[in-house]
Structure formats: structure tokens, C-alpha cells
XYZ file of C-alpha atoms in Angstrom:
342
model
C -106.743 60.944 116.175
C -103.190 60.844 114.273
C -102.231 63.773 111.989
C -101.591 61.569 109.173
C -105.150 59.994 109.058
C -106.820 63.570 109.646
C -108.920 65.271 106.733
C -109.067 68.839 106.106
C -111.427 70.372 103.725
C -111.368 73.721 102.208
C -114.712 74.550 100.428
C -113.605 77.233 97.800
C -115.715 79.488 96.064
C -113.941 80.144 93.020
C -116.159 82.878 91.126
C -119.245 85.037 92.049
C -120.708 83.991 88.397
C -123.571 81.944 88.064
C -126.108 81.303 85.529
C -129.015 80.656 88.178
C -130.439 82.742 90.745
C -131.592 80.154 93.435
C -134.207 81.348 96.013
C -132.196 79.923 98.845
C -128.769 81.017 97.693
C -126.098 82.344 100.381
C -124.311 84.781 98.007
C -124.891 88.634 98.281
C -121.946 89.776 96.178
C -121.256 89.650 92.534
C -117.963 91.726 92.423
C -115.102 90.929 89.847
C -113.824 87.662 90.485
C -109.527 86.951 91.547
C -107.143 86.827 88.711
C -105.355 83.428 88.086
C -102.249 84.735 89.915
C -104.459 85.622 92.759
C -105.838 82.028 92.727
C -102.613 80.592 92.517
C -101.284 82.559 95.399
C -104.275 81.378 97.476
C -103.407 77.623 96.580
C -99.916 77.869 97.559
C -101.181 78.799 101.008
C -103.290 76.038 101.017
C -100.925 73.775 99.639
C -98.389 74.958 102.801
C -100.679 74.896 105.470
C -101.948 71.060 104.415
C -98.256 69.934 104.169
C -97.251 72.034 107.271
C -99.886 70.309 109.785
C -99.380 66.849 107.548
C -103.037 67.024 107.117
C -105.030 64.628 104.169
C -106.044 67.940 102.202
C -109.420 67.976 100.109
C -110.594 70.786 98.234
C -114.331 71.282 97.208
C -114.362 73.660 94.200
C -117.776 75.594 94.214
C -119.164 79.046 93.233
C -121.343 80.593 92.038
C -121.275 78.133 89.530
C -117.733 76.830 89.140
C -118.008 75.710 85.938
C -118.270 79.051 84.714
C -114.799 79.944 86.131
C -111.908 79.860 83.444
C -109.271 79.002 85.652
C -110.869 75.752 87.686
C -109.512 73.371 85.406
C -105.951 75.030 86.214
C -106.452 74.440 89.445
C -107.612 70.858 89.579
C -104.308 70.130 87.422
C -102.195 71.829 90.258
C -104.208 69.637 92.855
C -103.150 66.285 90.713
C -99.682 67.317 90.877
C -99.704 68.143 94.612
C -101.554 64.856 95.803
C -104.557 66.840 96.881
C -108.311 65.373 96.436
C -110.782 67.306 95.627
C -114.541 67.610 94.490
C -116.667 70.067 92.346
C -120.137 71.415 93.490
C -122.552 72.329 90.623
C -125.689 73.045 90.050
C -125.264 70.496 87.261
C -127.112 72.570 84.497
C -123.597 72.893 82.279
C -122.557 69.435 82.034
C -121.340 68.994 78.659
C -118.887 67.131 76.437
C -116.103 69.586 76.907
C -116.619 69.095 80.827
C -117.162 65.306 80.798
C -113.598 65.126 78.808
C -111.955 67.608 81.305
C -113.304 65.539 84.015
C -111.716 62.265 82.746
C -108.430 63.852 82.645
C -108.797 64.628 86.457
C -106.541 62.257 88.410
C -107.580 62.857 92.082
C -111.524 64.019 91.338
C -113.311 62.370 94.303
C -116.758 63.260 93.081
C -118.836 65.921 91.376
C -121.812 67.020 93.471
C -124.913 68.407 91.780
C -127.910 69.895 93.972
C -131.534 68.505 93.652
C -134.097 70.461 95.811
C -137.409 68.728 94.756
C -139.079 66.869 91.573
C -139.258 68.850 88.469
C -141.606 71.344 89.725
C -140.569 72.202 92.936
C -136.796 72.391 91.930
C -137.844 74.758 89.084
C -139.416 76.642 91.414
C -136.659 77.418 93.473
C -133.689 77.280 91.042
C -135.318 78.476 87.862
C -137.645 76.960 84.856
C -135.737 73.998 83.058
C -132.735 73.507 85.667
C -134.263 70.341 86.797
C -134.024 68.523 83.182
C -130.830 70.005 83.046
C -129.547 68.556 86.246
C -130.719 65.337 86.045
C -129.130 64.965 82.421
C -126.201 65.902 84.043
C -126.224 63.251 86.278
C -126.994 60.651 83.412
C -124.288 62.136 81.726
C -121.482 61.749 84.429
C -122.797 57.944 85.289
C -122.106 56.997 81.901
C -118.944 58.179 81.742
C -118.084 56.965 85.063
C -117.598 59.531 87.267
C -118.376 59.526 90.899
C -121.609 61.189 91.567
C -123.095 62.852 94.772
C -126.638 64.485 95.076
C -127.389 67.146 97.798
C -130.933 68.135 98.930
C -131.482 71.170 100.983
C -134.561 71.071 103.040
C -136.859 74.363 103.996
C -140.477 74.605 104.694
C -141.403 74.895 101.008
C -139.573 71.430 99.925
C -138.777 69.026 102.515
C -142.148 66.896 101.592
C -139.959 66.091 98.338
C -137.146 64.133 99.957
C -138.440 60.583 99.378
C -139.222 61.706 95.449
C -135.574 63.043 95.184
C -133.958 59.788 96.839
C -135.944 57.356 94.500
C -134.994 59.224 91.667
C -131.059 59.183 92.606
C -131.558 55.280 92.931
C -133.248 55.163 89.725
C -130.541 56.983 87.984
C -127.723 55.103 89.934
C -126.079 58.149 91.806
C -123.726 57.153 93.838
C -123.920 59.354 96.919
C -127.087 61.069 98.679
C -127.008 63.656 101.721
C -129.486 66.409 102.797
C -128.931 68.903 105.296
C -131.336 72.075 106.371
C -131.428 75.598 104.788
C -129.666 77.900 106.632
C -131.305 81.469 106.420
C -128.489 83.857 105.186
C -127.512 86.254 101.990
C -130.300 86.631 99.470
C -132.175 83.590 100.804
C -135.950 84.003 100.528
C -137.044 80.752 101.537
C -137.766 79.640 105.293
C -136.619 76.926 107.634
C -138.485 74.274 108.593
C -140.617 74.010 111.778
C -139.905 71.419 114.397
C -142.964 69.797 113.188
C -141.874 69.558 109.790
C -138.408 68.554 110.909
C -140.086 65.472 112.637
C -141.799 64.528 109.504
C -138.257 64.897 107.187
C -136.511 62.763 109.520
C -139.293 60.375 109.610
C -138.903 60.250 105.709
C -135.050 60.060 106.048
C -135.503 57.130 108.530
C -137.638 54.996 105.954
C -135.988 55.782 102.875
C -132.790 54.780 104.640
C -133.949 51.621 106.069
C -135.392 50.881 102.479
C -132.470 51.521 100.662
C -130.068 49.444 102.780
C -132.565 46.272 101.834
C -132.534 47.131 98.235
C -128.797 47.418 98.383
C -128.405 44.157 100.201
C -130.462 42.926 97.095
C -128.307 45.033 94.544
C -131.043 46.853 93.529
C -129.692 49.867 94.514
C -126.327 51.319 93.942
C -127.048 54.611 95.930
C -125.454 54.996 99.524
C -127.639 57.708 101.655
C -125.562 59.911 104.258
C -127.100 60.359 107.711
C -124.184 62.055 109.469
C -125.466 65.992 109.093
C -126.982 67.743 112.529
C -129.276 65.745 114.325
C -129.878 63.194 111.852
C -128.826 60.622 114.560
C -132.745 60.676 115.435
C -133.290 58.929 112.479
C -132.444 55.904 114.377
C -130.162 54.352 111.874
C -126.709 53.772 113.477
C -127.154 50.199 112.783
C -126.454 51.163 109.137
C -123.151 52.761 109.507
C -120.276 51.324 108.138
C -116.731 53.184 107.741
C -118.170 56.415 106.838
C -119.376 56.904 110.497
C -122.570 58.338 109.673
C -125.159 58.760 112.304
C -122.694 60.658 114.254
C -122.031 64.298 113.247
C -120.341 67.314 115.187
C -119.472 70.436 113.343
C -116.043 70.766 112.165
C -116.358 74.660 110.979
C -112.688 75.901 111.969
C -111.317 72.664 112.772
C -111.159 70.741 109.952
C -112.963 72.556 107.349
C -112.936 76.168 106.095
C -114.310 78.450 103.354
C -112.680 80.514 100.883
C -114.950 83.538 98.875
C -114.660 84.373 95.777
C -112.836 87.884 96.910
C -110.171 85.475 99.060
C -112.276 86.234 102.488
C -111.896 83.299 104.815
C -114.569 81.906 106.795
C -114.985 79.016 109.457
C -117.745 77.357 107.102
C -119.653 78.969 103.993
C -122.754 78.821 106.437
C -121.052 80.467 109.207
C -120.130 84.073 107.726
C -117.870 85.314 110.230
C -115.071 86.877 108.404
C -111.470 85.627 109.723
C -109.168 87.257 107.256
C -108.297 87.717 103.716
C -105.926 85.246 101.758
C -105.129 88.063 98.885
C -103.515 90.020 101.739
C -102.656 87.673 104.762
C -101.218 84.186 105.397
C -103.767 81.286 105.914
C -101.469 79.404 108.387
C -100.927 82.739 110.531
C -104.503 83.148 110.549
C -105.274 79.794 111.695
C -102.559 80.029 114.469
C -103.198 83.516 115.511
C -106.897 84.198 115.029
C -108.687 85.065 118.733
C -111.923 84.978 116.642
C -111.342 81.719 115.517
C -110.409 80.174 119.059
C -113.478 81.756 120.157
C -115.941 80.274 117.488
C -114.343 76.674 118.041
C -114.852 77.082 122.107
C -118.461 78.369 121.231
C -119.219 75.436 118.845
C -117.762 72.867 121.896
C -120.034 74.739 124.468
C -123.974 74.558 125.056
C -125.185 74.703 128.567
C -128.611 73.881 127.558
C -127.224 70.368 126.739
C -124.715 69.548 129.327
C -127.451 67.074 130.635
C -128.452 65.438 127.336
C -127.532 61.789 126.857
C -127.065 62.554 123.300
C -124.821 65.320 123.905
C -121.832 63.114 122.255
C -123.468 62.401 118.930
C -124.844 65.921 117.967
C -122.735 68.534 120.001
C -125.817 70.820 120.149
C -126.501 70.132 116.382
C -126.114 73.070 113.556
C -124.280 75.813 114.966
C -124.361 77.772 111.681
C -128.212 77.784 111.712
C -128.391 78.618 115.273
C -126.259 81.510 114.405
C -128.391 82.832 111.582
C -131.653 82.419 113.722
C -130.314 83.487 117.170
C -127.325 85.423 116.480
C -125.055 82.873 118.747
C -122.904 79.532 118.150
C -123.466 77.859 121.342
C -126.924 77.553 121.748
C -128.952 74.404 121.215
C -130.444 73.358 117.692
C -133.419 75.175 117.175
C -135.050 72.051 115.569
C -133.739 69.860 118.488
C -136.806 67.351 119.736
C -135.369 66.631 122.898
C -136.766 68.355 125.862
């Protein structure tokens, strides 16, 4: 692929602050956040990295809860002035009139993502009482304001059976895009991962809902697009519904076309792959990428799995979710723990 068309994503955790304490949260630290001067220094490194490599740069701002970061709107303004697109990943409980006004002024905003992890009872049991109604209200306000919306669903052994209800709620609200992925057991998480039997059922639900949704979209009865481009989701056999989003094919992009920055400046290949590469408060992003032996090994391990060498689906999944394998087995190159292939 020509670098002119290569998208590179930075997931930037701006703050440790959060108004919720979700059971599956990856966050372990709640230290003091960086000040605006430090954030601008990191932004300048990101900008230089994008420009130097001629990347189509995109930043996903998150937290903690990014709407609690007083510097969020200053950073979105810098993105607007530097031809960098961005999304905001939020729990959705703080969408008010002021937030809507600020979002409407964002020139390069691609979407707002809100997390829903079940219908009211299950979602609230994971994220806190009242959080479901606030998140749904936030989605409705965003839709009314004409802002692109996305919903994410993190599937665990607790809520995987809620997938259908959440998808249908998104269709009812008119959410623009929906995607789901599996829980990675790390940080302060107190939930557990799906067994292979659960994962098989989860994939079956996803398959049926994608087919139903495509039928409704043809009839203009659904405005929601359901992604199936996460690890192992090619097993839902929905490739015929692929469009220019290239859904149905997924390969881990950690360190290649994706990096994560934590609220203290630490650089990771992915938020769900907690291997520190350096710290951008005192190191150069470009130099880390160019010289990191650790990153080179991670990228090599991501592309290596002897267990999958003879599998006919290797090119589709590249051994699945490397972060999940690492969290469970302590290695990156192993076979996806939920792989249903013999």
C-alpha cells in the first residue's frame, strides 16, 4: 500500500480521571495527569511522526473519561488546524449542551464512540447504576445534533448473550456504526473471558444480526452499519456483505499502524498490549519507532505463529487477537485462545 493512503491511528488516553469504575476497566493507575504544555509537546511529536512518514493521521482521544480532560478541546482544535482526523471514545454519561456545542465546532471529528455492554440491568451491573440511561440519552442527543455515532460492545462471560439486544437498540436509535470485541483480562478488570462454547454462541449471534441488519438496510429500515472486522469474526461467514470498509478480514495492527499513549506519556503498541516502548515526555516518538528493539520483536511475534502455519484461514486472521493471547498465555505469537479450528 502506498504511504499516501496509509492510515495510522494513535489512541491517546488524555486523563486518568473517570466518573465511573467499570468492572472491566484496564486502568490501574490514577496518577496526576500531564499539563497542557506536556500534552502539546506530545502532540507536536505525533504531528512530526505523521508528516515524516506521509501518513494519513488519526487520533482517538480517550481516558479515563476524555470529557473530564480540560485540555480536550484545545487538542481537537490543534487537530483541526493540522489536517488530523480524530474520534472521541467516551462512556457517554456526560453528553450535555456544552459538549454538543463544542462537538459541533469540531471540523475534523470523525465520530463519537459510546460503550454499551448490555441492556440496562447488565450494563449498569458492569458500569454503575444509572449509566445505561445516561449513555443512551447521550447517543440520542448526538444523533439529534447530526454527529456521527459509534457504539462499542465488550463481550465477556457476563454479557455476551446481550449482544442481540444492544445491536437492536442501536438500530432503533439510529446509531451510525456498531462494533464488538472480546474482553482482554488485564488491569483492574474483575470480569472473565468467554469460553470457546460462549464464543461460538457469540459469533452465531453476530452472524444472524449482521444478516438481519443488511436485509433491513436494503429496505431502508436500519441506518446502522455493523462491523465484523475484529479478531476471529471472519468465522461469522459474512464476507459477502463486505464493502469498502473491508470487513471480514482482520490482522493485528499493533505497532504497525496503531500505537497507544497513556495519560502519563507511556507509549504502548496497543492499549490492550501493555508492553512499554518508552515515554513521550522525555523521548522522541519517531526515534522510538525507528530504533526500538522491543517494538521490532513485537511486530515479528505478531506475524509469527507455528500453530497456524497450515491453517487455510491464516491470511484472514493472522492468529487472531494477540493481546488476548498475551494476557492469557504471556506470549504474543500463540494461537488465539478462542480459535474454533482444529
